[in-house]
């Protein structure tokens, strides 16, 4: 018996992986985050499967579902939104399963920061401009370590993707403006990949009014990065004609490129 933790993706039912979908189809017990995972994702469960929503369960109740299935020798598909490596409660749940000697495995999913970038049609890294992405959140009811404060993270000028922070947009803008100018680009994607997806583009000076005016309070990704309005940048070396790598030799020399 195994508990399979499955990342269901950001909202579009088709963004679950093939492996994740097959496990939902085959497991006799399906436990899903009903407040976030679309019902279409678990609708593929087999007819005789026990399908339960965990939206009103606490951790003890979730663990009990796994224990009951373990005693019956039944695999469990634990279906959660996005990817399990980010803000998912994976660590606290698997710690309990380890103590109970219940086997578990993780099936990765598409994260909302990736779906948001896709919605924006945006590469989050650009050659010689930005090569780092920071995934974080604003400090609120769940505190953030002081060394990971937004002001500290902003010093890197990396692409900053903020989860679970839409309700704190004023705090986000205020803290980031201690480092960046008010003209620094920001995008907010609400419900990325859902039919009701909404996109706001602005700056640190304008984004608060935009977000509050749109009534966005949750299920939104905040992306803060100079790449959002950068159009002048060098091409990557990967496909450069003068660049040799393990699968292709250079077709022209660096000297020829410099001459051009």
Coordinates of C-alpha atoms in Angstrom, one line a residue:
X1 CA 0.0 0.0 0.0
X2 CA 1.2 3.5 -0.9
X3 CA 0.0 7.0 -0.4
X4 CA 0.7 8.9 -3.6
X5 CA 0.9 12.7 -3.2
X6 CA -0.1 14.1 -6.6
X7 CA 0.4 17.7 -7.8
X8 CA -2.8 18.4 -9.7
X9 CA -1.5 21.6 -11.3
X10 CA -2.7 25.2 -11.0
X11 CA -6.4 24.7 -12.0
X12 CA -6.7 23.6 -15.6
X13 CA -7.7 19.9 -15.3
X14 CA -5.6 19.0 -18.3
X15 CA -2.4 20.2 -16.5
X16 CA -2.2 17.2 -14.2
X17 CA 0.6 14.9 -15.4
X18 CA -0.2 11.7 -17.2
X19 CA 1.2 9.7 -14.3
X20 CA -0.9 11.6 -11.8
X21 CA -4.1 11.1 -13.8
X22 CA -3.4 7.4 -14.1
X23 CA -3.0 7.1 -10.3
X24 CA -6.3 9.0 -9.7
X25 CA -8.0 6.6 -12.1
X26 CA -6.6 3.5 -10.4
X27 CA -6.4 4.2 -6.7
X28 CA -9.3 2.9 -4.6
X29 CA -9.1 5.9 -2.3
X30 CA -8.9 9.5 -3.6
X31 CA -8.4 12.3 -1.1
X32 CA -8.4 15.7 -2.7
X33 CA -8.2 19.3 -1.7
X34 CA -11.8 20.2 -2.5
X35 CA -11.3 23.9 -2.0
X36 CA -8.7 24.2 -4.8
X37 CA -8.6 21.1 -7.0
X38 CA -11.2 21.1 -9.7
X39 CA -13.7 18.3 -9.5
X40 CA -12.9 17.4 -13.1
X41 CA -9.5 16.1 -11.8
X42 CA -11.1 13.6 -9.5
X43 CA -14.0 12.8 -11.8
X44 CA -11.7 10.3 -13.5
X45 CA -11.6 8.1 -10.4
X46 CA -13.0 4.7 -10.8
X47 CA -16.7 4.1 -10.0
X48 CA -16.1 2.1 -6.8
X49 CA -13.4 4.5 -5.4
X50 CA -13.9 6.2 -2.1
X51 CA -13.5 9.9 -3.1
X52 CA -13.2 12.4 -0.2
X53 CA -12.6 16.1 0.0
X54 CA -10.2 17.2 2.7
X55 CA -11.3 20.9 2.8
X56 CA -12.9 20.5 6.1
X57 CA -10.5 18.0 7.6
X58 CA -7.6 18.6 10.0
X59 CA -4.3 16.8 9.8
X60 CA -5.4 14.0 12.2
X61 CA -8.4 13.3 10.0
X62 CA -6.3 13.2 6.8
X63 CA -3.9 10.8 8.5
X64 CA -6.8 8.6 9.6
X65 CA -8.0 8.2 6.0
X66 CA -4.5 7.0 5.2
X67 CA -4.4 4.6 8.2
X68 CA -7.8 3.1 7.3
X69 CA -6.6 2.5 3.7
X70 CA -3.4 1.1 4.9
X71 CA -5.2 -1.5 7.1
X72 CA -7.2 -2.5 4.0
X73 CA -4.2 -2.6 1.7
X74 CA -5.6 0.2 -0.5
X75 CA -3.5 2.8 -2.3
X76 CA -4.4 6.4 -1.7
X77 CA -4.2 9.2 -4.3
X78 CA -3.7 12.3 -2.2
X79 CA -4.4 15.1 -4.8
X80 CA -3.4 18.6 -4.0
X81 CA -3.1 21.8 -6.0
X82 CA 0.0 23.0 -7.8
X83 CA 3.2 21.2 -7.0
X84 CA 3.8 19.4 -3.7
X85 CA 7.3 21.0 -3.2
X86 CA 5.8 24.5 -2.5
X87 CA 3.5 25.4 0.4
X88 CA 1.7 22.1 0.3
X89 CA 1.8 20.6 3.8
X90 CA 3.8 17.6 2.3
X91 CA 6.5 17.7 5.0
X92 CA 4.1 17.6 8.0
X93 CA 2.0 14.8 6.5
X94 CA 4.8 12.6 5.4
X95 CA 6.5 13.0 8.8
X96 CA 3.4 11.5 10.4
X97 CA 3.2 8.7 7.8
X98 CA 6.9 7.8 8.4
X99 CA 6.2 7.4 12.1
X100 CA 3.3 5.0 11.2
X101 CA 5.6 3.2 8.7
X102 CA 3.1 3.9 5.8
X103 CA 4.8 4.0 2.4
X104 CA 4.4 7.2 0.3
X105 CA 5.6 8.7 -3.0
X106 CA 5.4 12.1 -4.6
X107 CA 4.2 12.8 -8.2
X108 CA 5.2 16.4 -9.2
X109 CA 2.8 18.9 -10.7
X110 CA 2.8 22.2 -12.5
X111 CA 3.1 25.1 -10.1
X112 CA 1.0 28.3 -10.2
X113 CA 4.1 30.3 -10.8
X114 CA 4.8 28.4 -14.0
X115 CA 1.1 28.7 -15.1
X116 CA 1.3 32.5 -14.3
X117 CA 4.4 32.9 -16.5
X118 CA 2.6 31.0 -19.3
X119 CA -0.4 33.2 -19.0
X120 CA 1.9 36.2 -19.3
X121 CA 3.7 34.7 -22.2
X122 CA 6.8 35.5 -20.1
X123 CA 10.2 33.9 -19.7
X124 CA 11.2 34.6 -16.1
X125 CA 14.9 34.6 -16.8
X126 CA 16.7 36.6 -19.5
X127 CA 20.3 36.3 -20.7
X128 CA 22.6 38.7 -18.8
X129 CA 19.5 40.4 -17.2
X130 CA 18.2 38.0 -14.7
X131 CA 19.2 34.4 -14.1
X132 CA 17.5 33.7 -10.8
X133 CA 13.9 33.1 -9.7
X134 CA 12.9 33.5 -6.0
X135 CA 9.8 31.8 -4.8
X136 CA 8.5 33.2 -1.5
X137 CA 5.6 34.9 0.2
X138 CA 4.9 38.0 2.2
X139 CA 4.9 37.6 6.0
X140 CA 1.4 37.6 7.4
X141 CA -0.5 35.1 9.6
X142 CA 2.2 32.7 8.7
X143 CA 5.5 34.4 9.6
X144 CA 8.5 34.5 7.4
X145 CA 12.1 34.3 8.7
X146 CA 13.7 37.7 9.0
X147 CA 16.5 36.8 6.6
X148 CA 13.8 36.0 4.0
X149 CA 12.0 39.4 4.3
X150 CA 10.9 40.9 1.0
X151 CA 13.4 43.8 1.5
X152 CA 16.2 41.3 1.9
X153 CA 15.1 39.2 -1.2
X154 CA 14.7 42.3 -3.3
X155 CA 18.4 43.1 -3.0
X156 CA 19.2 40.4 -5.5
X157 CA 17.0 42.0 -8.3
X158 CA 16.0 38.4 -9.2
X159 CA 12.5 37.6 -10.5
X160 CA 10.3 37.4 -7.4
X161 CA 7.2 35.1 -7.4
X162 CA 5.1 35.6 -4.4
X163 CA 2.5 33.0 -3.4
X164 CA -0.3 33.6 -0.9
X165 CA 0.3 37.3 -0.8
X166 CA -2.5 39.0 -2.7
X167 CA -4.3 40.1 0.4
X168 CA -1.1 41.7 1.5
X169 CA -0.5 43.7 -1.7
X170 CA -0.1 47.0 0.2
X171 CA 2.6 45.5 2.4
X172 CA 4.3 43.9 -0.6
X173 CA 4.5 47.2 -2.5
X174 CA 5.5 49.2 0.5
X175 CA 8.4 46.9 1.5
X176 CA 9.7 46.5 -2.1
X177 CA 9.7 50.2 -2.7
X178 CA 12.3 50.5 0.1
X179 CA 14.6 48.8 -2.5
X180 CA 13.1 49.4 -5.9
X181 CA 11.8 52.6 -7.6
X182 CA 8.0 52.9 -7.9
X183 CA 8.3 52.2 -11.6
X184 CA 9.5 48.6 -11.0
X185 CA 7.3 46.2 -13.1
X186 CA 4.7 44.0 -11.4
X187 CA 2.2 41.5 -12.7
X188 CA -0.6 39.8 -10.8
X189 CA -2.2 36.7 -12.2
X190 CA -5.4 35.5 -10.5
X191 CA -6.5 31.9 -10.9
X192 CA -3.8 31.1 -13.5
X193 CA -5.0 28.5 -16.1
X194 CA -8.6 28.7 -14.8
X195 CA -11.4 29.8 -17.2
X196 CA -11.8 32.9 -14.9
X197 CA -8.1 33.8 -15.0
X198 CA -7.4 37.5 -14.8
X199 CA -4.1 39.4 -15.5
X200 CA -3.1 42.8 -14.1
X201 CA 0.1 44.5 -15.2
X202 CA 1.5 47.6 -13.5
X203 CA 4.2 48.9 -11.3
X204 CA 4.9 49.1 -7.6
X205 CA 3.3 52.5 -7.7
X206 CA 0.1 51.4 -9.4
X207 CA -0.5 47.7 -8.6
X208 CA -2.1 48.2 -5.2
X209 CA -5.0 50.3 -6.6
X210 CA -5.3 47.8 -9.5
X211 CA -5.5 44.7 -7.3
X212 CA -7.8 46.3 -4.8
X213 CA -10.0 47.7 -7.5
X214 CA -10.3 44.3 -9.1
X215 CA -11.2 42.7 -5.7
X216 CA -8.4 40.2 -5.9
X217 CA -7.8 38.8 -2.4
X218 CA -6.6 35.2 -3.0
X219 CA -5.5 32.5 -5.5
X220 CA -3.2 35.0 -7.2
X221 CA 0.5 35.0 -8.1
X222 CA 2.4 38.3 -7.7
X223 CA 5.5 38.5 -10.0
X224 CA 7.9 41.3 -9.5
X225 CA 10.7 41.5 -12.0
X226 CA 12.6 43.8 -14.5
X227 CA 12.1 41.1 -17.1
X228 CA 8.4 42.0 -17.4
X229 CA 9.2 45.1 -19.4
X230 CA 12.7 44.2 -20.8
X231 CA 12.8 43.9 -24.5
X232 CA 16.5 44.6 -25.2
X233 CA 18.6 41.6 -24.2
X234 CA 21.2 39.3 -25.8
X235 CA 20.1 36.0 -27.3
X236 CA 21.1 33.0 -25.3
X237 CA 24.2 31.1 -26.3
X238 CA 22.3 27.8 -26.7
X239 CA 21.4 28.4 -30.4
X240 CA 24.1 30.9 -31.3
X241 CA 25.8 29.9 -34.6
X242 CA 29.3 30.5 -33.1
X243 CA 28.6 28.4 -30.0
X244 CA 29.8 24.8 -29.8
X245 CA 28.2 22.3 -27.4
X246 CA 27.8 18.5 -27.1
X247 CA 25.4 18.2 -29.9
X248 CA 26.5 20.9 -32.4
X249 CA 29.7 22.4 -33.5
X250 CA 30.0 26.2 -34.1
X251 CA 29.1 27.2 -37.7
X252 CA 30.8 30.6 -37.6
X253 CA 33.6 31.9 -35.4
X254 CA 33.4 34.5 -32.6
X255 CA 35.6 36.7 -34.8
X256 CA 33.1 36.7 -37.6
X257 CA 30.3 37.6 -35.1
X258 CA 32.5 40.5 -33.7
X259 CA 33.2 41.7 -37.2
X260 CA 29.5 41.8 -38.0

